[in-house]
CSV table of C-alpha atoms in Angstrom, one decimal:
chain,number,residue,atom,x,y,z
S,1,MET,CA,17.8,-11.6,54.9
S,2,LYS,CA,17.1,-13.4,51.6
S,3,PHE,CA,16.6,-12.4,48.1
S,4,ARG,CA,16.2,-14.5,45.0
S,5,GLY,CA,14.9,-13.5,41.6
S,6,LYS,CA,14.9,-15.2,38.2
S,7,LEU,CA,14.5,-13.4,34.9
S,8,VAL,CA,13.5,-15.6,32.0
S,9,HIS,CA,12.3,-13.6,29.0
S,10,ILE,CA,15.1,-12.2,26.9
S,11,GLY,CA,13.2,-8.9,26.6
S,12,CYS,CA,13.0,-8.6,30.4
S,13,ILE,CA,16.7,-9.5,30.8
S,14,GLN,CA,17.7,-6.9,28.2
S,15,HIS,CA,15.4,-4.2,29.6
S,16,PHE,CA,16.7,-4.8,33.1
S,17,THR,CA,20.3,-4.6,31.7
S,18,ASN,CA,19.5,-1.4,29.9
S,19,ILE,CA,18.2,0.2,33.1
S,20,VAL,CA,21.3,-0.8,35.1
S,21,GLY,CA,23.4,0.4,32.2
S,22,THR,CA,21.7,3.9,32.3
S,23,ILE,CA,22.2,4.1,36.0
S,24,SER,CA,25.9,3.1,35.8
S,25,LYS,CA,26.5,6.0,33.3
S,26,LEU,CA,25.2,8.4,35.9
S,27,ILE,CA,26.8,7.3,39.1
S,28,LYS,CA,29.4,5.0,40.6
S,29,THR,CA,27.6,3.7,43.6
S,30,CYS,CA,23.9,3.7,44.5
S,31,ILE,CA,21.4,2.0,46.8
S,32,MET,CA,19.5,-1.0,45.6
S,33,ARG,CA,16.4,-1.3,47.7
S,34,ILE,CA,14.5,-4.6,47.5
S,35,THR,CA,10.9,-4.9,48.7
S,36,MET,CA,8.1,-7.4,48.2
S,37,ASP,CA,6.8,-5.7,45.1
S,38,LYS,CA,9.5,-3.4,43.9
S,39,VAL,CA,13.2,-3.0,43.2
S,40,PHE,CA,14.6,0.5,43.5
S,41,PHE,CA,17.8,2.2,42.5
S,42,ILE,CA,18.4,5.2,44.6
S,43,LEU,CA,21.0,7.9,44.7
S,44,SER,CA,20.9,10.7,47.2
S,45,GLU,CA,23.9,12.9,47.1
S,46,ARG,CA,24.2,15.3,50.0
S,47,ILE,CA,26.5,17.9,48.6
S,48,GLY,CA,25.5,21.2,50.0
S,49,ASP,CA,22.3,22.5,48.6
S,50,GLY,CA,22.6,20.7,45.2
S,51,GLY,CA,23.6,17.3,44.1
S,52,ALA,CA,21.8,14.9,42.0
S,53,GLN,CA,19.0,12.6,43.1
S,54,ILE,CA,17.9,9.5,41.3
S,55,TRP,CA,14.8,7.5,42.2
S,56,CYS,CA,14.3,4.5,39.9
S,57,GLU,CA,11.3,2.4,40.8
S,58,LEU,CA,10.8,-1.0,39.1
S,59,SER,CA,7.9,-3.2,39.5
S,60,GLN,CA,9.4,-6.6,40.2
S,61,SER,CA,6.7,-8.6,38.5
S,62,HIS,CA,7.5,-6.8,35.2
S,63,PHE,CA,11.0,-8.3,35.1
S,64,PHE,CA,11.1,-11.4,37.3
S,65,ASP,CA,9.4,-14.7,36.7
S,66,GLU,CA,10.3,-15.9,40.1
S,67,TYR,CA,10.9,-13.6,43.0
S,68,ALA,CA,11.2,-14.1,46.7
S,69,MET,CA,12.6,-11.9,49.5
S,70,GLU,CA,12.8,-11.8,53.2
S,71,GLY,CA,13.8,-8.4,54.7
S,72,VAL,CA,15.8,-7.5,57.7
S,73,SER,CA,12.8,-8.2,60.0
S,74,LYS,CA,9.1,-8.8,59.8
S,75,GLU,CA,8.3,-5.2,60.5
S,76,ASP,CA,11.0,-3.9,58.2
S,77,ASN,CA,10.6,-6.4,55.3
S,78,GLU,CA,13.0,-4.7,53.0
S,79,ILE,CA,16.7,-5.0,52.0
S,80,TYR,CA,19.0,-2.0,51.3
S,81,LEU,CA,22.3,-2.7,49.5
S,82,GLU,CA,25.0,-0.4,48.4
S,83,VAL,CA,26.0,-1.5,44.9
S,84,HIS,CA,28.3,-0.5,42.1
S,85,PRO,CA,26.0,-0.5,39.1
S,86,ASP,CA,28.9,-0.9,36.6
S,87,LEU,CA,30.0,-4.1,38.2
S,88,LEU,CA,26.4,-5.4,38.1
S,89,LEU,CA,26.2,-4.2,34.5
S,90,ARG,CA,29.3,-6.2,33.5
S,91,SER,CA,27.8,-9.4,34.7
S,92,LEU,CA,24.4,-8.7,33.1
S,93,LYS,CA,26.0,-7.9,29.8
S,94,THR,CA,27.1,-11.5,29.4
S,95,ALA,CA,23.4,-12.4,29.5
S,96,HIS,CA,22.5,-10.8,26.3
S,97,SER,CA,21.4,-14.1,24.8
S,98,ALA,CA,20.8,-16.1,28.0
S,99,LYS,CA,18.1,-18.6,28.6
S,100,TRP,CA,17.6,-17.3,32.1
S,101,VAL,CA,19.3,-15.1,34.7
S,102,LYS,CA,19.1,-15.6,38.5
S,103,VAL,CA,20.1,-12.9,40.9
S,104,LYS,CA,20.5,-13.8,44.6
S,105,LEU,CA,21.9,-12.3,47.7
S,106,THR,CA,24.6,-14.5,49.0
S,107,LYS,CA,27.4,-14.5,51.5
S,108,LYS,CA,30.8,-15.4,50.0
S,109,HIS,CA,33.5,-13.9,52.3
S,110,VAL,CA,31.5,-10.7,51.8
S,111,PRO,CA,27.9,-10.1,51.0
S,112,CYS,CA,27.4,-10.5,47.2
S,113,LEU,CA,24.7,-10.3,44.6
S,114,THR,CA,25.4,-13.5,42.8
S,115,VAL,CA,24.3,-13.4,39.1
S,116,GLU,CA,23.9,-16.9,37.5
S,117,ILE,CA,23.5,-17.0,33.8
S,118,ASP,CA,22.4,-20.0,31.7
S,119,LEU,CA,24.0,-19.5,28.3
S,120,PRO,CA,22.9,-21.3,25.2
S,121,GLY,CA,25.4,-23.9,24.4
S,122,ASN,CA,25.1,-27.3,22.6
S,123,SER,CA,22.0,-29.2,23.5
S,124,ILE,CA,23.6,-31.7,25.9
S,125,HIS,CA,25.6,-29.5,28.2
S,126,GLN,CA,24.4,-26.5,30.2
S,127,ARG,CA,26.8,-23.5,30.2
S,128,LEU,CA,26.5,-21.7,33.5
S,129,VAL,CA,28.3,-18.4,34.2
S,130,VAL,CA,28.4,-17.2,37.7
S,131,HIS,CA,29.4,-13.7,38.8
S,132,ASP,CA,29.7,-12.6,42.4
S,133,VAL,CA,29.2,-8.9,42.7
S,134,PRO,CA,30.2,-7.6,46.1
S,135,VAL,CA,27.7,-5.4,47.9
S,136,THR,CA,27.4,-3.7,51.2
S,137,VAL,CA,24.3,-4.2,53.4
S,138,VAL,CA,23.0,-0.8,54.5
S,139,ALA,CA,22.0,-0.7,58.2
S,140,ARG,CA,18.3,0.0,59.0
S,141,LYS,CA,19.2,3.3,60.9
S,142,LEU,CA,20.4,4.7,57.6
S,143,TRP,CA,17.2,3.9,55.7
S,144,PRO,CA,15.6,7.3,56.3
S,145,ASP,CA,18.4,8.9,54.2
S,146,TYR,CA,16.9,7.2,51.2
S,147,THR,CA,13.3,8.2,51.2
S,148,GLU,CA,11.5,9.2,48.0
S,149,PRO,CA,12.5,12.8,47.1
S,150,GLU,CA,9.6,15.2,47.4
S,151,MET,CA,8.4,16.7,44.2
S,152,PRO,CA,9.7,20.3,44.2
S,153,LYS,CA,7.4,23.2,43.7
S,154,PHE,CA,7.7,23.7,39.9
S,155,ASP,CA,6.7,26.5,37.6
S,156,VAL,CA,6.5,24.3,34.5
S,157,SER,CA,6.2,20.6,34.0
S,158,ILE,CA,6.6,19.4,30.5
S,159,GLU,CA,6.9,16.1,28.8
S,160,LEU,CA,10.1,15.6,26.8
S,161,PRO,CA,9.9,15.1,23.0
S,162,GLN,CA,11.0,12.0,21.2
S,163,LEU,CA,14.2,11.1,23.0
S,164,LYS,CA,16.1,10.1,20.0
S,165,LEU,CA,15.7,13.5,18.3
S,166,LEU,CA,16.4,15.2,21.6
S,167,LYS,CA,19.6,13.2,22.0
S,168,ASN,CA,20.8,14.0,18.5
S,169,VAL,CA,20.3,17.7,19.0
S,170,VAL,CA,22.0,17.8,22.4
S,171,ASP,CA,24.9,15.7,21.1
S,172,LYS,CA,25.5,18.2,18.4
S,173,MET,CA,25.1,21.2,20.7
S,174,LYS,CA,27.6,19.6,23.0
S,175,ASN,CA,30.2,19.8,20.3
S,176,LEU,CA,29.7,23.6,20.1
S,177,SER,CA,29.5,24.6,23.7
S,178,ASN,CA,29.7,23.4,27.3
S,179,TYR,CA,26.7,25.3,28.3
S,180,MET,CA,23.1,25.1,27.0
S,181,THR,CA,20.0,27.1,27.9
S,182,LEU,CA,16.8,25.1,28.3
S,183,SER,CA,13.5,26.8,28.5
S,184,ALA,CA,9.9,25.6,28.6
S,185,ASN,CA,6.4,27.0,29.2
S,186,ALA,CA,3.0,25.8,30.0
S,187,ASN,CA,1.9,26.0,26.4
S,188,GLY,CA,3.9,22.9,25.4
S,189,ASP,CA,6.9,24.8,24.0
S,190,MET,CA,10.4,23.8,24.8
S,191,LYS,CA,13.6,25.5,23.5
S,192,LEU,CA,17.2,24.4,23.7
S,193,SER,CA,19.8,26.9,22.8
S,194,VAL,CA,23.5,27.3,22.6
S,195,GLU,CA,25.4,30.5,22.0
S,196,THR,CA,29.1,31.0,21.4
S,197,ASP,CA,31.0,33.9,19.7
S,198,MET,CA,30.8,32.0,16.5
S,199,VAL,CA,27.2,30.7,16.4
S,200,ALA,CA,23.9,30.9,18.1
S,201,ILE,CA,21.5,27.9,17.7
S,202,SER,CA,18.0,27.3,19.0
S,203,THR,CA,15.9,24.2,18.6
S,204,HIS,CA,12.2,24.6,19.2
S,205,PHE,CA,9.9,21.8,20.2
S,206,GLN,CA,6.2,22.5,20.2
S,207,HIS,CA,2.9,20.9,21.2
S,208,LEU,CA,4.5,19.0,24.0
S,209,PRO,CA,2.1,17.8,26.7
S,210,ASN,CA,2.2,19.7,30.1
S,211,PRO,CA,1.3,17.0,32.6
S,212,THR,CA,-0.8,17.8,35.6
S,213,TRP,CA,0.2,16.5,39.0
U,1,MET,CA,20.1,37.8,20.2
U,2,LEU,CA,18.5,35.5,17.7
U,3,SER,CA,14.8,35.8,17.6
U,4,THR,CA,12.9,33.1,15.9
U,5,GLN,CA,12.9,33.7,12.2
U,6,ARG,CA,9.8,32.7,10.4
U,7,ALA,CA,8.5,33.0,6.9
U,8,GLY,CA,7.7,36.6,6.1
U,9,ASP,CA,10.4,39.1,5.8
U,10,ASP,CA,12.8,37.6,3.4
U,11,SER,CA,13.3,41.0,1.6
U,12,GLN,CA,16.2,41.9,3.9
U,13,TYR,CA,18.2,39.0,2.5
U,14,LEU,CA,20.5,39.1,-0.5
U,15,LEU,CA,20.4,35.3,-0.7
U,16,VAL,CA,17.6,32.9,0.1
U,17,ALA,CA,18.0,29.3,-0.8
U,18,LYS,CA,15.7,26.5,0.2
U,19,LEU,CA,16.2,22.7,0.0
U,20,ASP,CA,14.0,19.8,0.9
U,21,ASN,CA,16.8,17.6,2.0
U,22,ALA,CA,19.6,19.2,4.0
U,23,ARG,CA,21.6,16.0,3.8
U,24,SER,CA,22.4,16.8,0.1
U,25,VAL,CA,24.4,19.8,1.2
U,26,SER,CA,25.9,18.3,4.3
U,27,ASN,CA,27.2,15.2,2.5
U,28,ILE,CA,28.8,17.3,-0.2
U,29,LEU,CA,30.4,19.6,2.3
U,30,LYS,CA,31.8,16.6,4.3
U,31,ALA,CA,33.7,15.6,1.1
U,32,ILE,CA,35.7,18.8,1.4
U,33,HIS,CA,35.9,19.1,5.1
U,34,PHE,CA,39.6,18.9,5.8
U,35,LYS,CA,40.1,22.3,7.4
U,36,ASP,CA,37.9,24.2,9.8
U,37,THR,CA,37.3,27.2,7.6
U,38,ALA,CA,35.8,27.6,4.1
U,39,ILE,CA,35.0,30.4,1.8
U,40,ILE,CA,31.4,30.4,0.4
U,41,PHE,CA,30.7,32.0,-2.9
U,42,ALA,CA,27.2,32.5,-4.0
U,43,SER,CA,26.1,33.7,-7.5
U,44,PRO,CA,23.1,33.2,-9.7
U,45,MET,CA,24.6,29.9,-10.8
U,46,GLY,CA,24.6,28.5,-7.3
U,47,ILE,CA,26.9,28.1,-4.4
U,48,LYS,CA,30.6,27.2,-4.4
U,49,VAL,CA,32.4,26.2,-1.2
U,50,THR,CA,36.2,26.3,-1.2
U,51,VAL,CA,38.6,24.9,1.3
U,52,GLU,CA,42.4,25.2,0.9
U,53,ASP,CA,45.5,23.9,2.6
U,54,ALA,CA,49.2,24.8,2.6
U,55,LYS,CA,48.7,27.0,-0.5
U,56,CYS,CA,49.0,23.7,-2.4
U,57,VAL,CA,45.7,22.0,-2.4
U,58,GLN,CA,42.2,23.4,-3.0
U,59,ALA,CA,38.8,21.7,-2.9
U,60,ASN,CA,35.7,23.1,-4.3
U,61,ALA,CA,32.1,21.9,-3.9
U,62,PHE,CA,29.5,23.1,-6.3
U,63,ILE,CA,25.9,23.1,-5.4
U,64,GLN,CA,24.2,24.5,-8.5
U,65,GLU,CA,21.0,26.5,-8.2
U,66,ALA,CA,18.9,23.7,-9.8
U,67,ILE,CA,19.6,21.6,-6.7
U,68,PHE,CA,17.6,24.1,-4.6
U,69,HIS,CA,13.8,24.1,-4.9
U,70,GLU,CA,14.0,27.9,-4.3
U,71,TYR,CA,17.0,30.1,-5.0
U,72,ASN,CA,16.9,33.8,-5.0
U,73,ILE,CA,20.0,36.0,-5.1
U,74,LYS,CA,20.1,39.8,-5.4
U,75,ALA,CA,23.7,40.1,-6.3
U,76,ASP,CA,26.2,38.9,-8.9
U,77,GLN,CA,28.6,37.5,-6.4
U,78,LEU,CA,28.5,37.2,-2.6
U,79,ALA,CA,31.5,35.8,-0.7
U,80,PHE,CA,32.3,35.2,2.9
U,81,LYS,CA,34.4,33.0,5.1
U,82,ILE,CA,32.7,30.7,7.6
U,83,ASN,CA,33.6,28.0,10.0
U,84,LEU,CA,32.9,24.8,8.1
U,85,THR,CA,33.0,22.5,11.1
U,86,VAL,CA,30.3,24.6,12.9
U,87,LEU,CA,28.3,24.8,9.6
U,88,LEU,CA,28.3,21.0,9.3
U,89,GLU,CA,27.2,20.6,13.0
U,90,CYS,CA,24.3,23.0,12.3
U,91,LEU,CA,23.3,21.2,9.0
U,92,THR,CA,23.3,17.8,10.9
U,93,ILE,CA,21.7,19.1,14.1
U,94,PHE,CA,19.0,16.5,14.0
U,95,GLY,CA,21.5,13.7,13.6
U,96,SER,CA,24.3,12.6,11.3
U,97,SER,CA,22.9,9.5,9.9
U,98,ALA,CA,20.0,9.2,7.5
U,99,VAL,CA,16.7,7.9,8.9
U,100,PRO,CA,14.5,6.2,6.2
U,101,GLY,CA,11.6,8.3,5.2
U,102,VAL,CA,12.6,11.3,7.3
U,103,CYS,CA,13.8,14.5,5.7
U,104,THR,CA,15.3,17.7,7.1
U,105,SER,CA,14.4,20.8,5.2
U,106,LEU,CA,16.8,23.7,5.0
U,107,LYS,CA,16.5,27.4,4.4
U,108,MET,CA,19.7,29.5,4.1
U,109,CYS,CA,19.6,33.3,4.2
U,110,TYR,CA,22.3,35.9,4.0
U,111,ALA,CA,21.8,39.6,4.3
U,112,GLY,CA,25.1,40.8,3.0
U,113,TYR,CA,28.6,41.9,4.2
U,114,GLY,CA,29.0,41.6,7.9
U,115,CYS,CA,25.8,39.7,8.5
U,116,PRO,CA,25.6,36.2,9.8
U,117,LEU,CA,24.6,33.2,7.7
U,118,ILE,CA,21.1,32.2,8.9
U,119,LEU,CA,20.0,28.5,8.6
U,120,MET,CA,16.6,27.2,9.4
U,121,LEU,CA,16.2,23.5,9.6
U,122,GLU,CA,13.0,21.5,10.2
U,123,GLU,CA,12.5,17.9,10.8
U,124,GLU,CA,9.1,16.3,11.9
U,125,GLY,CA,7.7,19.6,13.3
U,126,VAL,CA,10.9,20.5,15.2
U,127,LEU,CA,12.6,23.7,14.1
U,128,THR,CA,16.2,24.7,14.6
U,129,ASP,CA,17.5,28.1,13.7
U,130,CYS,CA,21.2,29.0,13.5
U,131,SER,CA,23.1,32.2,13.1
U,132,LEU,CA,26.7,31.7,12.1
U,133,LYS,CA,29.2,34.5,12.1
U,134,THR,CA,30.7,35.3,8.8
U,135,LEU,CA,34.2,36.7,8.3
U,136,GLU,CA,36.1,38.5,5.6
U,137,PRO,CA,36.8,36.0,2.8
U,138,ASP,CA,40.5,35.2,2.2
U,139,GLU,CA,41.9,35.4,-1.3
U,140,VAL,CA,41.5,31.9,-2.8
U,141,LEU,CA,44.2,30.5,-5.0
U,142,ASP,CA,43.7,30.5,-8.7
U,143,PHE,CA,45.3,27.3,-9.9
U,144,ASP,CA,44.9,28.7,-13.4
U,145,PHE,CA,44.0,25.3,-14.6
U,146,CYS,CA,42.5,25.7,-18.1
U,147,SER,CA,41.5,23.0,-20.6
U,148,THR,CA,43.9,24.2,-23.2
U,149,ASN,CA,46.9,23.3,-21.1
U,150,VAL,CA,45.6,19.9,-20.2
U,151,VAL,CA,48.1,17.3,-21.2
U,152,ASN,CA,46.4,14.1,-19.9
U,153,LYS,CA,42.8,13.4,-19.1
U,154,ILE,CA,41.2,10.2,-17.8
U,155,ILE,CA,37.6,9.7,-16.9
U,156,MET,CA,36.9,6.5,-15.0
U,157,LYS,CA,34.4,4.8,-12.6
U,158,SER,CA,35.3,5.7,-9.0
U,159,GLU,CA,34.8,2.1,-7.8
U,160,CYS,CA,38.3,0.8,-8.5
U,161,LEU,CA,40.1,3.9,-7.2
U,162,LYS,CA,38.3,3.8,-3.9
U,163,GLU,CA,40.4,0.8,-2.8
U,164,VAL,CA,43.7,2.4,-4.0
U,165,PHE,CA,43.0,5.7,-2.2
U,166,SER,CA,41.7,4.2,1.1
U,167,GLU,CA,44.7,1.9,1.3
U,168,LEU,CA,47.4,4.5,0.5
U,169,ASP,CA,50.6,3.9,2.4
U,170,THR,CA,50.8,7.0,4.5
U,171,THR,CA,54.4,6.3,5.5
U,172,SER,CA,55.1,7.5,2.0
U,173,ASP,CA,55.5,11.3,1.7
U,174,VAL,CA,54.2,11.4,-1.8
U,175,LEU,CA,51.7,9.9,-4.1
U,176,GLN,CA,53.1,9.5,-7.6
U,177,ILE,CA,50.7,9.5,-10.5
U,178,LEU,CA,51.9,8.4,-13.9
U,179,MET,CA,49.7,9.0,-16.9
U,180,SER,CA,50.8,7.9,-20.4
U,181,PRO,CA,49.6,6.9,-23.8
U,182,ASP,CA,51.8,3.8,-23.4
U,183,GLU,CA,52.0,1.2,-20.7
U,184,PRO,CA,51.3,1.2,-17.8
U,185,TYR,CA,48.8,4.0,-18.9
U,186,LEU,CA,47.7,5.0,-15.4
U,187,GLN,CA,49.7,4.1,-12.3
U,188,PHE,CA,49.6,5.2,-8.7
U,189,SER,CA,52.7,4.7,-6.6
U,190,THR,CA,53.8,5.2,-3.0
U,191,PHE,CA,57.2,4.8,-1.5
U,192,GLY,CA,56.8,4.0,2.2
U,193,ASN,CA,58.8,2.3,5.0
U,194,ALA,CA,57.8,-1.2,3.9
U,195,GLY,CA,58.7,-0.5,0.2
U,196,SER,CA,57.0,0.8,-2.9
U,197,SER,CA,53.6,0.0,-4.0
U,198,HIS,CA,52.1,0.4,-7.5
U,199,SER,CA,48.5,0.2,-8.7
U,200,SER,CA,48.0,0.2,-12.5
U,201,PHE,CA,45.0,0.5,-14.6
U,202,PRO,CA,45.1,-0.3,-18.4
U,203,LYS,CA,43.5,2.0,-20.8
U,204,ASP,CA,41.1,-0.6,-22.1
U,205,SER,CA,39.9,-1.6,-18.6
U,206,GLU,CA,36.1,-1.5,-18.4
U,207,MET,CA,36.5,1.0,-15.6
U,208,MET,CA,37.9,3.6,-18.1
U,209,GLU,CA,35.3,5.7,-19.7
U,210,SER,CA,37.6,8.1,-21.5
U,211,PHE,CA,41.4,7.9,-22.0
U,212,GLN,CA,43.1,10.9,-23.5
U,213,CYS,CA,46.8,10.9,-22.8
U,214,SER,CA,49.1,12.7,-25.1
U,215,LYS,CA,52.4,12.6,-23.2
U,216,THR,CA,53.9,10.5,-20.5
U,217,GLN,CA,53.9,12.4,-17.3
U,218,THR,CA,55.0,11.4,-13.8
U,219,ASN,CA,54.1,13.7,-11.0
U,220,ARG,CA,54.4,13.5,-7.3
U,221,TYR,CA,52.0,15.1,-4.8
U,222,LYS,CA,52.2,15.2,-1.0
U,223,ILE,CA,50.1,12.4,0.3
U,224,SER,CA,48.9,14.4,3.3
U,225,LEU,CA,47.3,16.9,0.9
U,226,LEU,CA,45.5,14.4,-1.2
U,227,LYS,CA,44.4,12.0,1.5
U,228,PRO,CA,41.3,14.2,2.3
U,229,SER,CA,40.1,13.6,-1.3
U,230,VAL,CA,39.2,10.1,-0.3
U,231,LYS,CA,36.0,11.4,1.2
U,232,ALA,CA,34.9,12.9,-2.2
U,233,LEU,CA,36.0,9.7,-4.0
U,234,ALA,CA,33.9,7.6,-1.6
U,235,LEU,CA,30.7,9.6,-2.5
U,236,SER,CA,31.3,9.7,-6.2
U,237,ALA,CA,30.3,7.5,-9.1
U,238,ARG,CA,32.8,8.8,-11.6
U,239,ILE,CA,36.1,10.7,-11.4
U,240,SER,CA,38.0,12.7,-14.0
U,241,ILE,CA,41.8,13.1,-13.5
U,242,ARG,CA,43.6,15.7,-15.4
U,243,THR,CA,47.2,17.1,-15.4
U,244,ASP,CA,48.4,20.1,-17.1
U,245,ASP,CA,51.8,21.1,-18.5
U,246,ARG,CA,53.0,22.2,-15.1
U,247,GLY,CA,52.1,18.9,-13.5
U,248,PHE,CA,49.2,20.4,-11.6
U,249,LEU,CA,46.5,17.9,-10.8
U,250,SER,CA,42.8,18.3,-11.1
U,251,MET,CA,40.5,15.6,-9.8
U,252,GLN,CA,36.7,16.1,-10.4
U,253,TYR,CA,34.2,13.9,-8.7
U,254,MET,CA,30.7,13.4,-9.9
U,255,ILE,CA,28.4,12.8,-6.9
U,256,LYS,CA,24.9,11.6,-7.1
U,257,LEU,CA,22.6,13.0,-4.4
U,258,GLU,CA,19.9,11.0,-2.7
U,259,ASP,CA,17.2,12.3,-5.1
U,260,GLY,CA,19.3,11.5,-8.2
U,261,GLN,CA,20.6,15.0,-8.9
U,262,ILE,CA,24.2,15.4,-9.6
U,263,CYS,CA,26.8,17.6,-7.9
U,264,PHE,CA,30.5,18.1,-8.5
U,265,VAL,CA,33.5,18.4,-6.2
U,266,GLU,CA,36.9,19.1,-7.5
U,267,TYR,CA,40.4,18.9,-5.9
U,268,PHE,CA,43.4,20.8,-7.3
U,269,CYS,CA,46.9,20.0,-6.2
U,270,SER,CA,50.2,21.4,-7.1
U,271,PRO,CA,53.1,18.9,-7.6
U,272,ASP,CA,55.6,18.3,-4.8
U,273,GLU,CA,58.4,20.7,-5.6
U,274,GLU,CA,61.1,18.8,-3.9
U,275,VAL,CA,61.2,16.2,-6.6
U,276,ASN,CA,63.2,16.8,-9.8
U,277,ASP,CA,61.6,15.9,-13.1
U,278,GLY,CA,63.1,12.9,-14.8
U,279,GLU,CA,63.8,11.1,-11.5
U,280,ASP,CA,61.9,8.0,-10.8
């Protein structure tokens, strides 16, 4: 099993870091699946009927300038790793002004994702920072647990409005109540509301696209 | 419970007030937000919001009717108590910080005793409506501060006081204010764990706009009661400080809104009774 990728453009480094950052805020551990074309971050909680599912699919060519991998076998040319996104995030955060970042699968005394970062220093000496992030290799027999979730049968599918505005509204509503009602229809209307014994607030978004699937 | 309120039937309301920039109101109210509840008074002159603490300090924010681009009231005086913390969350529902070029419009409606305060805010095509419960207004203190009893009055630029107030030694129980026709003219003092600290301003300082002190007065006020006034000071361009013959303090802050209009906030505070006159 081999994996080696190099991120060069600072935009790509920061974008990748932001994605890992978002994932780390949602969950403590997840599956990182590495294929020839894509890198996935997957969470599949099996808690009774509910539980969250996260399927994050990244096209590797969008982020990596150099990318090479060799999976478990020729027929199953993929790698599944169990990772702690917050540990990965901590190493990536030091790369906010890096010249390049290399990520590789290594074996120190445990399997690791080794993150090598070339930091700008004075012109003569290179400053290299190396982080070893321990990971666990996921056996092939467990791979079927991590297939892409099926799109559920839905009544309404609606595109969210400008996220910044949405976040501001939800943050304020969060200060007023632990529970919020969210409703949407096929006419592009979405409503968020909160009701306590002191106040009732509703925010109405209109003309939102209803995507077809 | 709350159906979407749209333009149309405003006739049910005793008060309808509209403003292009909700931030004008929210910024002023933040300057007096040191307790959760406030009393709102509405009259044909405009809106006054009052917050009190410990029966010793009172802050008032005045939003005169000229600030609103539409102001209709069908009563001489309306008064109700409201949760100021919740009101501020509603007024800033689209975010606390200003985004250049983006304005949130506000419409406030009140149908009378027992009815909720209705707010309608709009930003970039997104509408939020809020219905806030109103309560029986408490009696507000009348500090009985009238101009004829004013002993000392100073009007100055807020700039120099901002540093004094934001660095107040909070290990001191009191803030002492000395105002005098003689040196040191105006002096703020604290007596904390590390020692006492004095900040003086001469009467001919270029920060002073008006200096009318007839008698030397030294008064002490509980620092915990005056600390919230820092918010009003921070927003203001000018401040007037007055004391009357009982040692009661009135601080009036002139606040310039984003669009250049002017609003006032005032703080009244009674002197700390545990100190005897004549003692330094």
